[in-house]
Each structure stands twice: as structure tokens, then as C-alpha cells.
PDB file of C-alpha atoms in Angstrom:
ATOM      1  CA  UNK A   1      67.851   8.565  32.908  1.00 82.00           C
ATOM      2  CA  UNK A   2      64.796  10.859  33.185  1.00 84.00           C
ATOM      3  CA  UNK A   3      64.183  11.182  29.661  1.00 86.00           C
ATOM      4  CA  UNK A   4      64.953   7.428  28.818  1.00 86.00           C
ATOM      5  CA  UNK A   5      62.064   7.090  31.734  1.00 88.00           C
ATOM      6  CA  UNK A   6      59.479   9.561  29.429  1.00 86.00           C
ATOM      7  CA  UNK A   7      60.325   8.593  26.514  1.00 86.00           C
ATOM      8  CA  UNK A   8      59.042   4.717  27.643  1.00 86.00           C
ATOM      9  CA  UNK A   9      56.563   5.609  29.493  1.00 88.00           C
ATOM     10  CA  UNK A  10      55.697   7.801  26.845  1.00 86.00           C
ATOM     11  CA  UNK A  11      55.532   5.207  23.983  1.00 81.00           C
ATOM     12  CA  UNK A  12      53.375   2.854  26.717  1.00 82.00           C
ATOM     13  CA  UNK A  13      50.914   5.294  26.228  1.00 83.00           C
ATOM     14  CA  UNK A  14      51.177   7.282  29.479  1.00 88.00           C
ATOM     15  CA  UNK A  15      51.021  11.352  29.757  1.00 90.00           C
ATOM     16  CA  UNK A  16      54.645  12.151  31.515  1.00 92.00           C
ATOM     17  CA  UNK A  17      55.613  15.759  32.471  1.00 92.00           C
ATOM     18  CA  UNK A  18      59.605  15.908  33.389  1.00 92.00           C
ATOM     19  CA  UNK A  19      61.180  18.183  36.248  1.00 93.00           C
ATOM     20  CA  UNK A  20      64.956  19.141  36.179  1.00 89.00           C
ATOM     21  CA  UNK A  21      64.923  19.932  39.854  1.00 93.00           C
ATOM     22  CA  UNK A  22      62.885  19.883  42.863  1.00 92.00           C
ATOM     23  CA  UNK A  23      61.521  22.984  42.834  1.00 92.00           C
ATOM     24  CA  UNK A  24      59.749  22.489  39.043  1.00 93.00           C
ATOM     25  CA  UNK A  25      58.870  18.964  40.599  1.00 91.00           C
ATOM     26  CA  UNK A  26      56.562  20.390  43.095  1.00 90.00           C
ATOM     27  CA  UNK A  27      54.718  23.123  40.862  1.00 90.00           C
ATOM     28  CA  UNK A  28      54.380  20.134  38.167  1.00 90.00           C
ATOM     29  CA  UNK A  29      52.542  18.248  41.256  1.00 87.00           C
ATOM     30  CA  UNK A  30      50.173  20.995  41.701  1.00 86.00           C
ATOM     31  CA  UNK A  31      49.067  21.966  38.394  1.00 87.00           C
ATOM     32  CA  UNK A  32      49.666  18.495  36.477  1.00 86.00           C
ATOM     33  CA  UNK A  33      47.685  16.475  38.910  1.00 87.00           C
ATOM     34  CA  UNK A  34      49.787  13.241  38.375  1.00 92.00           C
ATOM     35  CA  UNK A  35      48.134  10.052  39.063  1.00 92.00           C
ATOM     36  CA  UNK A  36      51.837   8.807  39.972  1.00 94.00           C
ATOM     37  CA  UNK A  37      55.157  10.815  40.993  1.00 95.00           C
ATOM     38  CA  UNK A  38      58.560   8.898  40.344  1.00 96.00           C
ATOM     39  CA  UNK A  39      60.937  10.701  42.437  1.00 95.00           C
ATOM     40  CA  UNK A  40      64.824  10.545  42.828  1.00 93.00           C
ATOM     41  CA  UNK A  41      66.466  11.590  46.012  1.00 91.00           C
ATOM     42  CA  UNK A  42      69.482  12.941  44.371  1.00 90.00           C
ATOM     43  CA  UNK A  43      68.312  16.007  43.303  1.00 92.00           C
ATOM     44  CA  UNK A  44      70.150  18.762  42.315  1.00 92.00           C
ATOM     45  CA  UNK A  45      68.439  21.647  44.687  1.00 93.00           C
ATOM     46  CA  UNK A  46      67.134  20.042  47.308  1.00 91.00           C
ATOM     47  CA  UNK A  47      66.848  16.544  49.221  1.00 92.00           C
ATOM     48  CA  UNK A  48      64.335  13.917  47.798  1.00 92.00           C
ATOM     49  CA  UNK A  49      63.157  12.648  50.996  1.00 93.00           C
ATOM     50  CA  UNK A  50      62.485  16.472  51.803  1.00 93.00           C
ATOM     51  CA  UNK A  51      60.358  16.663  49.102  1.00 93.00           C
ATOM     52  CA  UNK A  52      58.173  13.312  49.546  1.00 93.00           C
ATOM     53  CA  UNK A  53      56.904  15.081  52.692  1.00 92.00           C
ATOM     54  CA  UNK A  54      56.134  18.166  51.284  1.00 92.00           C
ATOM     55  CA  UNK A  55      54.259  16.917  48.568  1.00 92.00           C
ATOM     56  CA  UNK A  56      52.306  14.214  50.933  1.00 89.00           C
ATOM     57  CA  UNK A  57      51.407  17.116  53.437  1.00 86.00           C
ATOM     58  CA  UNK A  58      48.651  18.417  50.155  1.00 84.00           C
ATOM     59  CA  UNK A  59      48.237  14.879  48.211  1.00 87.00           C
ATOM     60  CA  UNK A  60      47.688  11.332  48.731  1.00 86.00           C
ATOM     61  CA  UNK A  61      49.064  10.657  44.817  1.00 90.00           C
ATOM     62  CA  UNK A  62      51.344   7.502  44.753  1.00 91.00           C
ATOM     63  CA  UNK A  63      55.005   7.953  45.447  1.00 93.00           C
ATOM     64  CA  UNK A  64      57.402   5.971  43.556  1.00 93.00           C
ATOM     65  CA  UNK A  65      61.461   6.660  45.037  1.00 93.00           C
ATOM     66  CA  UNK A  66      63.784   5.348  41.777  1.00 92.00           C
ATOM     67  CA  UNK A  67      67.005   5.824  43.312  1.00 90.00           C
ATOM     68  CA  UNK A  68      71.172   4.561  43.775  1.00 88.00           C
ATOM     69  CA  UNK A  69      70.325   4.346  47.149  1.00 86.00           C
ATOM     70  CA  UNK A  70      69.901   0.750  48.222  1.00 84.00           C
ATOM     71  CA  UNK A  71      70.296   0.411  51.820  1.00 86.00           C
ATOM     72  CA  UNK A  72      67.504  -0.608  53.953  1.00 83.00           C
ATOM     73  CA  UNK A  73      67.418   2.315  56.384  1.00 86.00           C
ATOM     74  CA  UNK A  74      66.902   3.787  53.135  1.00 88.00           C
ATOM     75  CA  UNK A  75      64.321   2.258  51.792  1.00 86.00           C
ATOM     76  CA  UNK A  76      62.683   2.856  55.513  1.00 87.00           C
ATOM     77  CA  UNK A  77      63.300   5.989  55.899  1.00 89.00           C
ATOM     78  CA  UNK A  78      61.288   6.782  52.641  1.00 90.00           C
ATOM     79  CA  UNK A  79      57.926   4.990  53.593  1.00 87.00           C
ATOM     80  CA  UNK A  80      57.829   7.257  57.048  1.00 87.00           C
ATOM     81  CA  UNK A  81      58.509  10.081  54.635  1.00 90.00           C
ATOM     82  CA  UNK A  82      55.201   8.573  53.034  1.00 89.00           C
ATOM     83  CA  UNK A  83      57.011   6.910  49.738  1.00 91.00           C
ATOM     84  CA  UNK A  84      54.474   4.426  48.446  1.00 89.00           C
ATOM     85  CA  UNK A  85      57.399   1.889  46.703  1.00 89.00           C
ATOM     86  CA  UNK A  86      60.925   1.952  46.222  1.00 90.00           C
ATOM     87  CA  UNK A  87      62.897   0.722  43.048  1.00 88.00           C
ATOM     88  CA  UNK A  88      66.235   0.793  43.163  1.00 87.00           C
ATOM     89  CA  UNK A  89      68.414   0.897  40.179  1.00 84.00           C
ATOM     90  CA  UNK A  90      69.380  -0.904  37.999  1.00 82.00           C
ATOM     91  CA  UNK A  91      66.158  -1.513  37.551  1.00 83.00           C
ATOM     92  CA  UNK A  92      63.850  -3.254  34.162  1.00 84.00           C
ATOM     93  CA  UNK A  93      61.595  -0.998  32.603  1.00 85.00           C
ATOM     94  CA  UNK A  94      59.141  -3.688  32.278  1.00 82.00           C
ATOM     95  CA  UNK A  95      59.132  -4.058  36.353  1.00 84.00           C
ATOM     96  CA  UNK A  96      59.383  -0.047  35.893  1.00 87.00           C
ATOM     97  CA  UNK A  97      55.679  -0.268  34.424  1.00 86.00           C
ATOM     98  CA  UNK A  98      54.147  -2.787  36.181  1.00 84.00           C
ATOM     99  CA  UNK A  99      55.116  -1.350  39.485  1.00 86.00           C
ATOM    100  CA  UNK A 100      53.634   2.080  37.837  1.00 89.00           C
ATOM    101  CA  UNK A 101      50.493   0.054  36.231  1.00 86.00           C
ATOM    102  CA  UNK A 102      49.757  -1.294  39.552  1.00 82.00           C
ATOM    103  CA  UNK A 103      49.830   1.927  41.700  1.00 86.00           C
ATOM    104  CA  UNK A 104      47.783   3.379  39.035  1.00 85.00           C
ATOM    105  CA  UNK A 105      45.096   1.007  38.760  1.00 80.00           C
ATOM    106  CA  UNK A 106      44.552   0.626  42.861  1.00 75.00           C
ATOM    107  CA  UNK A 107      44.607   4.529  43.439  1.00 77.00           C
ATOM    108  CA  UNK A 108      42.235   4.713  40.951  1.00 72.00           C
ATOM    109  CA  UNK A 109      40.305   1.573  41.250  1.00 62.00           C
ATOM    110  CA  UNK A 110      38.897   2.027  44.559  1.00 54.00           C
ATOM    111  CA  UNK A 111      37.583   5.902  43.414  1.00 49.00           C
ATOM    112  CA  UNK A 112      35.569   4.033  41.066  1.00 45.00           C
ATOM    113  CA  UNK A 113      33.915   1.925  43.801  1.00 45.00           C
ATOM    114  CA  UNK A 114      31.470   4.462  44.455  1.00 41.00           C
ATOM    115  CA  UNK A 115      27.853   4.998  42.524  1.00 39.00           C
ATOM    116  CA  UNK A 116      27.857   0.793  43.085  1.00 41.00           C
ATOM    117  CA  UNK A 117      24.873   1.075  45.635  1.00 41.00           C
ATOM    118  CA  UNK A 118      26.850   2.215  48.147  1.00 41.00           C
ATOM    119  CA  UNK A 119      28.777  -1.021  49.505  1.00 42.00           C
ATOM    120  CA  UNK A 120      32.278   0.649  50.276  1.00 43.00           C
ATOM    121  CA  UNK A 121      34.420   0.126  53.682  1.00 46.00           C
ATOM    122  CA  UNK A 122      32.875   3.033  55.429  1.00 44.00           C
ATOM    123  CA  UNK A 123      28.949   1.358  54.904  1.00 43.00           C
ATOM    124  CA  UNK A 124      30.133  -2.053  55.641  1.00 42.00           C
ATOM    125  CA  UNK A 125      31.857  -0.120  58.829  1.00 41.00           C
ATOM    126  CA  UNK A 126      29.132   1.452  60.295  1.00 39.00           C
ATOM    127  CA  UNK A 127      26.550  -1.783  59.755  1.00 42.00           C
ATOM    128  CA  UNK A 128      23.393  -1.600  61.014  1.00 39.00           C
ATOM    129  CA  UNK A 129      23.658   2.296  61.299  1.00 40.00           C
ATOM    130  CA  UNK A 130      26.025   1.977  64.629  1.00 49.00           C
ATOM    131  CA  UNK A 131      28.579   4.694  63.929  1.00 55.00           C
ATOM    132  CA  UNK A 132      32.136   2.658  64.232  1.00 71.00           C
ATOM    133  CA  UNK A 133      35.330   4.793  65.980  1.00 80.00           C
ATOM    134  CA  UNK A 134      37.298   3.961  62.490  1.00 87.00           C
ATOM    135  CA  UNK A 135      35.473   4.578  59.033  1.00 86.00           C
ATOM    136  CA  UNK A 136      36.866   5.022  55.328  1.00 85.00           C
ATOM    137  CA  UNK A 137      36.231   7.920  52.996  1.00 82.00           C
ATOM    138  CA  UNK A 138      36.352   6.404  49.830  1.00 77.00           C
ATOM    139  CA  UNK A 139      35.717   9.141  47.897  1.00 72.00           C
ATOM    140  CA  UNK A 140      38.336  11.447  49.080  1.00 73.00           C
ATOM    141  CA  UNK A 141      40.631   8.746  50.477  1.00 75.00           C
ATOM    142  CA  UNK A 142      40.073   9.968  54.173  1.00 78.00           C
ATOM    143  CA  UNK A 143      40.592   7.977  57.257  1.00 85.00           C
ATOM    144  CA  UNK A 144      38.097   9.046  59.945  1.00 87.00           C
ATOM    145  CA  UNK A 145      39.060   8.247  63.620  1.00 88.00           C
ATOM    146  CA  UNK A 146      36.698   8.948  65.833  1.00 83.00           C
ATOM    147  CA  UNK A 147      34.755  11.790  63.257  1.00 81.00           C
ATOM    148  CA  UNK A 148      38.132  13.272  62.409  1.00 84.00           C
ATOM    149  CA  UNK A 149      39.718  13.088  59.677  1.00 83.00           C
ATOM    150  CA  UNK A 150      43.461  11.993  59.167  1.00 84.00           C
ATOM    151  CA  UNK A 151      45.746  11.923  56.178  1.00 80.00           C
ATOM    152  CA  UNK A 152      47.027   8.821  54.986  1.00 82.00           C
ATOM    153  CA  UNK A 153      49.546   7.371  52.306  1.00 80.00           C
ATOM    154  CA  UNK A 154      48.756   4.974  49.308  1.00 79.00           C
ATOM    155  CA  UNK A 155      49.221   2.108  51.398  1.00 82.00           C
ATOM    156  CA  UNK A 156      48.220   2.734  54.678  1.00 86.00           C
ATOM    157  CA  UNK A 157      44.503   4.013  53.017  1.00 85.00           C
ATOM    158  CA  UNK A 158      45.003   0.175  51.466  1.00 86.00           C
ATOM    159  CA  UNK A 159      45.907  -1.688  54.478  1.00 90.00           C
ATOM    160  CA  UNK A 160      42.811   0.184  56.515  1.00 90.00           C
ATOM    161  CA  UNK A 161      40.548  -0.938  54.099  1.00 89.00           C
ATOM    162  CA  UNK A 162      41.152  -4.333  53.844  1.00 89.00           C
ATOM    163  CA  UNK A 163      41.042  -4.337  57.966  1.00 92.00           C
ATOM    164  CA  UNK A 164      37.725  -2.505  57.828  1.00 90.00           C
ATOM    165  CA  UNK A 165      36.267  -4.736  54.979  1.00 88.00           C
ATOM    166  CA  UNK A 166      37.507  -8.016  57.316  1.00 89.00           C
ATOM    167  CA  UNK A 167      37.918  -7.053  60.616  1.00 89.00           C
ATOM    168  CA  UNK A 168      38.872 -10.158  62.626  1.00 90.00           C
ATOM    169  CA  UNK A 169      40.898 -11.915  59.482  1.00 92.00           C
ATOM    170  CA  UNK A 170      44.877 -12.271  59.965  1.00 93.00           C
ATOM    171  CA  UNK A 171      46.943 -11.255  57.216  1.00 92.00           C
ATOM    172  CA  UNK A 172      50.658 -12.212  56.778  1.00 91.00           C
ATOM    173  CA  UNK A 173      52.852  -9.430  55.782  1.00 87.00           C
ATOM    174  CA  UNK A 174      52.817 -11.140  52.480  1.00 84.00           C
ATOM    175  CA  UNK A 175      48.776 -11.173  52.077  1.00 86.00           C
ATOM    176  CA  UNK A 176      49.555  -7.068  52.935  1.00 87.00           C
ATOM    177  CA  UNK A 177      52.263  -6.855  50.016  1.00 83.00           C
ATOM    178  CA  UNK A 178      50.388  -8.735  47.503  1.00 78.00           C
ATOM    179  CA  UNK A 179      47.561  -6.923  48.353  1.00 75.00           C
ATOM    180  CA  UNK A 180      48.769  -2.998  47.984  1.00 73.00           C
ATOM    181  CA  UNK A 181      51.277  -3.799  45.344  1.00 65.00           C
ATOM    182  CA  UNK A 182      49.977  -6.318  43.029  1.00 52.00           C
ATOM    183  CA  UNK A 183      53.345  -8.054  42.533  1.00 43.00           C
ATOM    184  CA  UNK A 184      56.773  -8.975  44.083  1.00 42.00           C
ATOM    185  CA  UNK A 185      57.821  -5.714  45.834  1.00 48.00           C
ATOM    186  CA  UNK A 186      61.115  -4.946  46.522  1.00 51.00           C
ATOM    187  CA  UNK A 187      60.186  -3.729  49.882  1.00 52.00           C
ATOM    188  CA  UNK A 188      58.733  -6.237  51.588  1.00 62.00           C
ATOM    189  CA  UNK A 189      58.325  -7.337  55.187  1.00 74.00           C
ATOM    190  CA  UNK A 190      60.295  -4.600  56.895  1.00 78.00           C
ATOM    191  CA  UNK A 191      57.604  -2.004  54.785  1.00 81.00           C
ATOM    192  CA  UNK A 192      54.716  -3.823  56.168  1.00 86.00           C
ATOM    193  CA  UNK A 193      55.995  -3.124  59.647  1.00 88.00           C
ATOM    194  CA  UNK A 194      56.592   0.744  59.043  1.00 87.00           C
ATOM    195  CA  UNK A 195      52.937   1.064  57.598  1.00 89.00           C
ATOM    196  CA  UNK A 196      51.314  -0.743  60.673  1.00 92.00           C
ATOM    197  CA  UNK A 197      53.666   1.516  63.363  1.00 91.00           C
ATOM    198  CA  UNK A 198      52.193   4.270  61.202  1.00 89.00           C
ATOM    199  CA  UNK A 199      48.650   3.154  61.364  1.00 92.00           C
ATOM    200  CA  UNK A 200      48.821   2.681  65.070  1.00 92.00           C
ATOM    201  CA  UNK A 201      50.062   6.237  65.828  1.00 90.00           C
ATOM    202  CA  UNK A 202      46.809   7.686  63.708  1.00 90.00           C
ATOM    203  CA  UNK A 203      44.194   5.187  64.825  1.00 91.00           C
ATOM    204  CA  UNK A 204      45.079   4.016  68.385  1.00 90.00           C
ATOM    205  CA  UNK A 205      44.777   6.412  71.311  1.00 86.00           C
ATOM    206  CA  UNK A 206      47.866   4.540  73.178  1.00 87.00           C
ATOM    207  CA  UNK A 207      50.219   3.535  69.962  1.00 85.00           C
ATOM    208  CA  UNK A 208      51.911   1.395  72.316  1.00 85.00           C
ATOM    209  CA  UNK A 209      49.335  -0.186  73.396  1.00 86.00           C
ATOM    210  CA  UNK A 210      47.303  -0.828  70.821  1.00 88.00           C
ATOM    211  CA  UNK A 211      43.661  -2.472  71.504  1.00 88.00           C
ATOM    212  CA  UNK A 212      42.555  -2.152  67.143  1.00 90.00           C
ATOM    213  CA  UNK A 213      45.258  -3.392  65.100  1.00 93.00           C
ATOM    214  CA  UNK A 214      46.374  -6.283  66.698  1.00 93.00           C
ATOM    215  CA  UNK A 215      49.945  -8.148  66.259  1.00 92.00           C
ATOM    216  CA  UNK A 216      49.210 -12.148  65.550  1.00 92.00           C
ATOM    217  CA  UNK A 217      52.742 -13.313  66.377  1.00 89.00           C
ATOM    218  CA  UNK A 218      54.476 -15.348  64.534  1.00 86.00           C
ATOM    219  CA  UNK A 219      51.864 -14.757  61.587  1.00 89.00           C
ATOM    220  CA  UNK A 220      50.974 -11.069  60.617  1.00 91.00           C
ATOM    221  CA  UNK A 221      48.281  -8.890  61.692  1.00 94.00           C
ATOM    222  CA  UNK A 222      44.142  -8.631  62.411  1.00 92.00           C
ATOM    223  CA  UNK A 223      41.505  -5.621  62.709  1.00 92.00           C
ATOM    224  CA  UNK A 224      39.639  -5.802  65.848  1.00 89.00           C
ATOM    225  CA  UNK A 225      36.743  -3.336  65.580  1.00 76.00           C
ATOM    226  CA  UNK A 226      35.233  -3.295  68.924  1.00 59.00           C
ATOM    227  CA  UNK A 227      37.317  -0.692  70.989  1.00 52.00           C
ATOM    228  CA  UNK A 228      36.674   2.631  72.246  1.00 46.00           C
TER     229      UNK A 228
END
């Protein structure tokens, strides 16, 4: 399977670097730089999930899980590990590539935002020089809460910035999926959900409470910028 992967990938005109194992998985990370990781969980010396938290502990690249596994709690359990998408097989390659085209182009895409006279979601966040609670890093993909700075995955960095860029707007979970994936994900609502309880435990000083990213019921989700 791996090198029917590379070799496709490979002929689309992407750079791919194989691992056998874990282990030569996470040395490729660091010295390859990927812009995307497709990662099994059945791995012959260590668990998967295992290492989709080690490798999100030093990177915000894009995790992709391609695995057997197909159960839900699955599927969960690999976004709070900070898995960016989930394909399960059998899977097309041509949903294979668009899924990796599309992870690609937003990780990258909003890097290139900068140098454009300065209108990213940490300006338009601190307006009128009044220093908001919650800004965006764009450069180095940095949430700041309250002037420090926390780690986030592919997606949550996504979801925050369309919140900071429209705080008061509702989005469905489907606005959220369309927006972060770019197409039909497999993972869909349930995802959504396990991003926002995310968000909440990094942004909101009572999590179960929360006073900033509000729950519209019955619809989806709004930004409300003015707490403390």
C-alpha cells in the first residue's frame, strides 16, 4: 500500500519520502519538513495514535490517518490526538489527492497572506490598536490567549481564524467542514464538535463555561470577542 501511495503521489508531481516503521517516520518528520504526513496506525513498532502526538507536540504540519480502522471512536480519538483528517480504506486515490491537495494548499495558503499590507486575523483582531484577549499569529501559526502563546492543530488554527476574521457570524458545522477541508470530509459533524471542545479548553478560562465561543443551538457556533 505505501509504495502504491508514492508511486501516485509521485507521478502527481509531489516529493514523497516513505517510512517502514514509526521510528524512521519521525526522523523523516524532522529533517524532511513535510508539508503533509499520511500516517497509518498499524504500525509495526509502535502505535499510530502514539505517534500523531509526538509529532504534534514539535509541528503544526497536517496529519492525514489512512487506516482499516473505521469506527467512530476511532476516527475521534485521532482528532484529540491532533489528526487533521481521516480516510479510511478502501479509499480512491483521486479523493486520496484532493484530500492531500486541499490540506496543502490551506496550510500553505494562509503563510502567504502576509507582506499583503498587513490585513491578517491578528490586525483585524486588535482594531483600532485595542489589544484583544485572543489574536492569530499568522506567520508562525500561533494562537495567542491572553499574550501567550498556545499550540494548535491544522484545523483548530482554521476554525480560530475564521471566528477572529467574523466574530459574531454563526457557522453550521457544515460552513466549519467546508471551510477547513475544501470538500466532503469523511469526518464530519462529530469532528467539528471535538475541535470546538478543544478550542474551549485553550481559549476559555472556564471550558465549561464558556463566555467566547458560543454554542447557537440547534445551528452551529459564533465568536464573541468581548470577554475578559
Amino acid at each position: 500500500m505505501g509504495d502504491m501511495l508514492g508511486m501516485y503521489l509521485a507521478e502527481e508531481g509531489y516529493e514523497v519520502k516513505q517510512a517502514v516503521n514509526g521510528q524512521d517516520g519521525l526522523r523523516l518528520a524532522g529533517h524532511f519538513q513535510p508539508d503533509v504526513i499520511l500516517l497509518d496506525l498499524m504500525l509495526p513498532d509502535r502505535d499510530g495514535m502514539d505517534l500523531c502526538v509526538e509529532i504534534r507536540k514539535d509541528s503544526d504540519v497536517p496529519i492525514m490517518i489512512v487506516s482499516m480502522k473505521t469506527e467512530v471512536s476511532e476516527r475521534v480519538q485521532a482528532l484529540k490526538a491532533g489528526a487533521d483528517d481521516y480516510l479510511c480504506k478502501p479509499f480512491s486515490l483521486h479523493e486520496l489527492t484532493a484530500r492531500v491537495f486541499a490540506l496543502i494548499r490551506r496550510a500553505q495558503g494562509r503563510t502567504l497572506q502576509k507582506g499583503t499590507g498587513g490585513e491578517t486575523a491578528e490586525k483585524s483582531g486588535a482594531e483600532g490598536n485595542q489589544i484583544k484577549p485572543v489574536q492569530l499569529d499568522i506567520d508562525r501559526r500561533l494562537l495567542i490567549v491572553r499574550g501567550q502563546q498556545v499550540e494548535t492543530t491544522f484545523s483548530e488554527f482554521e476554525i480560530m481564524r475564521l471566528f477572529l476574521e467574523h466574530p459574531g457570524k454563526v457557522y453550521s458545522r457544515e460552513d466549519l467542514i467546508n471551510a477547513i477541508r475544501g470538500f466532503d470530509s469523511f469526518v464530519t459533524d462529530r469532528a467539528i464538535d471535538v475541535h470546538i471542545v478543544n478550542l474551549r479548553k485553550k481559549v476559555e478560562q472556564n471550558p465549561r463555561s464558556p463566555r467566547c465561543i458560543k454554542t447557537v443551538w440547534g445551528v452551529g457556533y459564533k465568536y464573541i470577542n468581548d470577554f475578559d
